[in-house]
Amino acid sequence: MSQLICDQYVLENKIELDYTEEIIELQNENHEELMAFVKKFYPHYFKNRTPELGRYFGIFKDDKLVAVTGQTMQMNDMTEVSAVITDTNHLGKGFAKQLVAFVSNTIFEDGKTPFLHVAENNLGAKKLYEKLGFDLRGKINLWGVKR
């Protein structure tokens, strides 16, 4: 069994941001590329049907997916921002910032509040989320069970 301690963040207000990249909602025809992209950077994060849990959005460069963010866990009043992943060759270009803002704002448009979980030691991501206006709400322990 393995433990992952995460910080939970909640966003109370829409994010005001000028988007410089085209953000595309990924469709069924993007499934294979999405799966290969996530597997490249986080090999154990997705299962084949994980994209069915919500909506995913991406940024493409030269017809290649280079950054992705999704919406997964959905409750009556809240929806989780998840799978914030940028290709390591495209870090520092503001792709994650734009995707998190875009996805969070679509959650607000649906009348819900965005929240997310991030590993407590992922300081770069936490700094981004706080800069975008997310507030730390607490810690959550996730356990992995292997068969």
Coordinates of C-alpha atoms in Angstrom, one line a residue:
M1 CA 0.0 0.0 0.0
S2 CA 1.2 3.5 -0.8
Q3 CA 0.2 6.9 0.6
L4 CA 0.0 10.2 -1.2
I5 CA -0.7 13.3 0.8
C6 CA -2.5 16.0 -1.2
D7 CA -3.5 19.6 -0.5
Q8 CA -7.1 20.5 -1.5
Y9 CA -7.7 23.9 -3.1
V10 CA -11.0 25.7 -3.9
L11 CA -11.5 28.6 -6.2
E12 CA -14.2 31.2 -5.1
N13 CA -14.0 33.6 -8.1
K14 CA -13.6 33.4 -11.9
I15 CA -10.1 33.9 -13.1
E16 CA -9.5 37.0 -15.3
L17 CA -7.0 36.1 -17.9
D18 CA -6.2 36.9 -21.5
Y19 CA -5.8 33.6 -23.4
T20 CA -2.9 33.5 -25.9
E21 CA -3.4 29.9 -26.9
E22 CA -6.3 28.1 -28.6
I23 CA -7.8 25.7 -26.2
I24 CA -9.6 22.7 -27.7
E25 CA -12.1 20.4 -26.0
L26 CA -10.9 16.9 -26.7
Q27 CA -13.3 14.5 -28.4
N28 CA -13.4 10.8 -28.9
E29 CA -11.1 11.1 -31.9
N30 CA -8.4 12.5 -29.5
H31 CA -8.7 9.5 -27.1
E32 CA -5.6 7.7 -28.3
E33 CA -3.5 10.8 -28.3
L34 CA -4.7 11.8 -24.8
M35 CA -4.0 8.4 -23.4
A36 CA -0.5 8.3 -24.9
F37 CA 0.2 11.9 -23.7
V38 CA -0.9 11.1 -20.1
K39 CA 0.9 7.8 -20.1
K40 CA 4.2 9.5 -21.2
F41 CA 4.3 11.8 -18.2
Y42 CA 2.1 10.0 -15.6
P43 CA 2.1 6.3 -16.6
H44 CA -0.3 5.1 -13.8
Y45 CA -2.6 8.2 -13.7
F46 CA -5.2 7.1 -16.3
K47 CA -7.0 3.9 -17.1
N48 CA -8.5 3.5 -20.6
R49 CA -12.0 4.7 -19.6
T50 CA -10.8 7.6 -17.3
P51 CA -11.6 10.3 -20.0
E52 CA -15.3 9.2 -19.7
L53 CA -15.4 10.7 -16.2
G54 CA -15.5 14.3 -17.5
R55 CA -14.4 16.8 -20.1
Y56 CA -10.8 17.3 -21.2
F57 CA -9.2 20.3 -22.9
G58 CA -5.9 20.7 -24.6
I59 CA -3.4 22.9 -26.3
F60 CA -1.8 21.7 -29.6
K61 CA 1.4 22.8 -31.2
D62 CA 2.2 21.5 -34.7
D63 CA -0.8 19.2 -34.5
K64 CA 0.6 17.6 -31.4
L65 CA -1.0 17.7 -27.9
V66 CA 1.4 19.6 -25.6
A67 CA -0.8 20.4 -22.5
V68 CA -4.0 19.1 -21.1
T69 CA -6.4 19.7 -18.2
G70 CA -9.7 18.1 -17.3
Q71 CA -12.8 18.1 -15.2
T72 CA -13.5 14.9 -13.4
M73 CA -15.1 14.4 -10.0
Q74 CA -18.5 16.2 -10.2
M75 CA -20.7 16.8 -7.3
N76 CA -23.9 18.8 -7.0
D77 CA -22.1 22.1 -6.3
M78 CA -18.4 21.4 -7.2
T79 CA -16.3 20.0 -10.0
E80 CA -12.7 18.9 -9.8
V81 CA -10.0 20.4 -12.0
S82 CA -7.7 17.5 -12.8
A83 CA -5.0 16.1 -15.0
V84 CA -3.0 19.4 -15.3
I85 CA -0.2 18.1 -17.4
T86 CA 2.3 19.9 -19.7
D87 CA 4.8 18.3 -22.0
T88 CA 8.2 18.8 -20.4
N89 CA 9.4 20.4 -23.7
H90 CA 6.8 23.1 -23.3
L91 CA 7.1 24.1 -19.6
G92 CA 7.2 27.8 -18.7
K93 CA 5.0 28.9 -21.6
G94 CA 1.9 29.5 -19.5
F95 CA -0.1 26.6 -20.9
A96 CA -1.1 25.1 -17.6
K97 CA -2.0 28.6 -16.3
Q98 CA -4.3 29.1 -19.3
L99 CA -5.8 25.6 -19.2
V100 CA -6.5 25.8 -15.4
A101 CA -8.1 29.2 -15.8
F102 CA -10.2 28.1 -18.8
V103 CA -11.4 24.9 -17.2
S104 CA -12.1 26.6 -13.9
N105 CA -14.2 29.3 -15.7
T106 CA -16.2 26.7 -17.5
I107 CA -17.0 25.1 -14.2
F108 CA -18.2 28.5 -12.9
E109 CA -20.3 28.8 -16.1
D110 CA -21.9 25.5 -15.2
G111 CA -22.9 27.0 -11.8
K112 CA -20.4 25.0 -9.8
T113 CA -17.3 25.7 -7.8
P114 CA -13.9 24.5 -9.0
F115 CA -11.6 22.5 -6.6
L116 CA -8.5 20.5 -7.1
H117 CA -6.0 18.2 -5.4
V118 CA -2.2 18.5 -5.7
A119 CA 0.6 16.5 -4.1
E120 CA 1.7 18.5 -1.1
N121 CA 5.3 18.4 -2.3
N122 CA 4.4 19.8 -5.8
L123 CA 5.5 23.3 -4.9
G124 CA 5.5 24.7 -8.5
A125 CA 1.9 23.6 -9.1
K126 CA 0.8 24.9 -5.7
K127 CA 2.4 28.3 -6.4
L128 CA 0.5 28.5 -9.8
Y129 CA -2.9 27.6 -8.2
E130 CA -2.4 30.1 -5.4
K131 CA -1.4 32.8 -8.0
L132 CA -4.7 32.0 -9.9
G133 CA -6.7 32.6 -6.7
F134 CA -7.2 29.1 -5.4
D135 CA -7.4 28.9 -1.6
L136 CA -5.9 26.0 0.4
R137 CA -8.8 24.2 2.3
G138 CA -7.0 21.2 3.8
K139 CA -5.1 18.0 3.3
I140 CA -6.4 14.7 2.0
N141 CA -4.6 11.3 2.3
L142 CA -4.9 9.1 -0.8
W143 CA -4.0 5.4 -0.6
G144 CA -2.9 3.1 -3.4
V145 CA -3.7 -0.5 -3.0
K146 CA -1.9 -3.1 -5.1
R147 CA -3.3 -6.5 -5.8

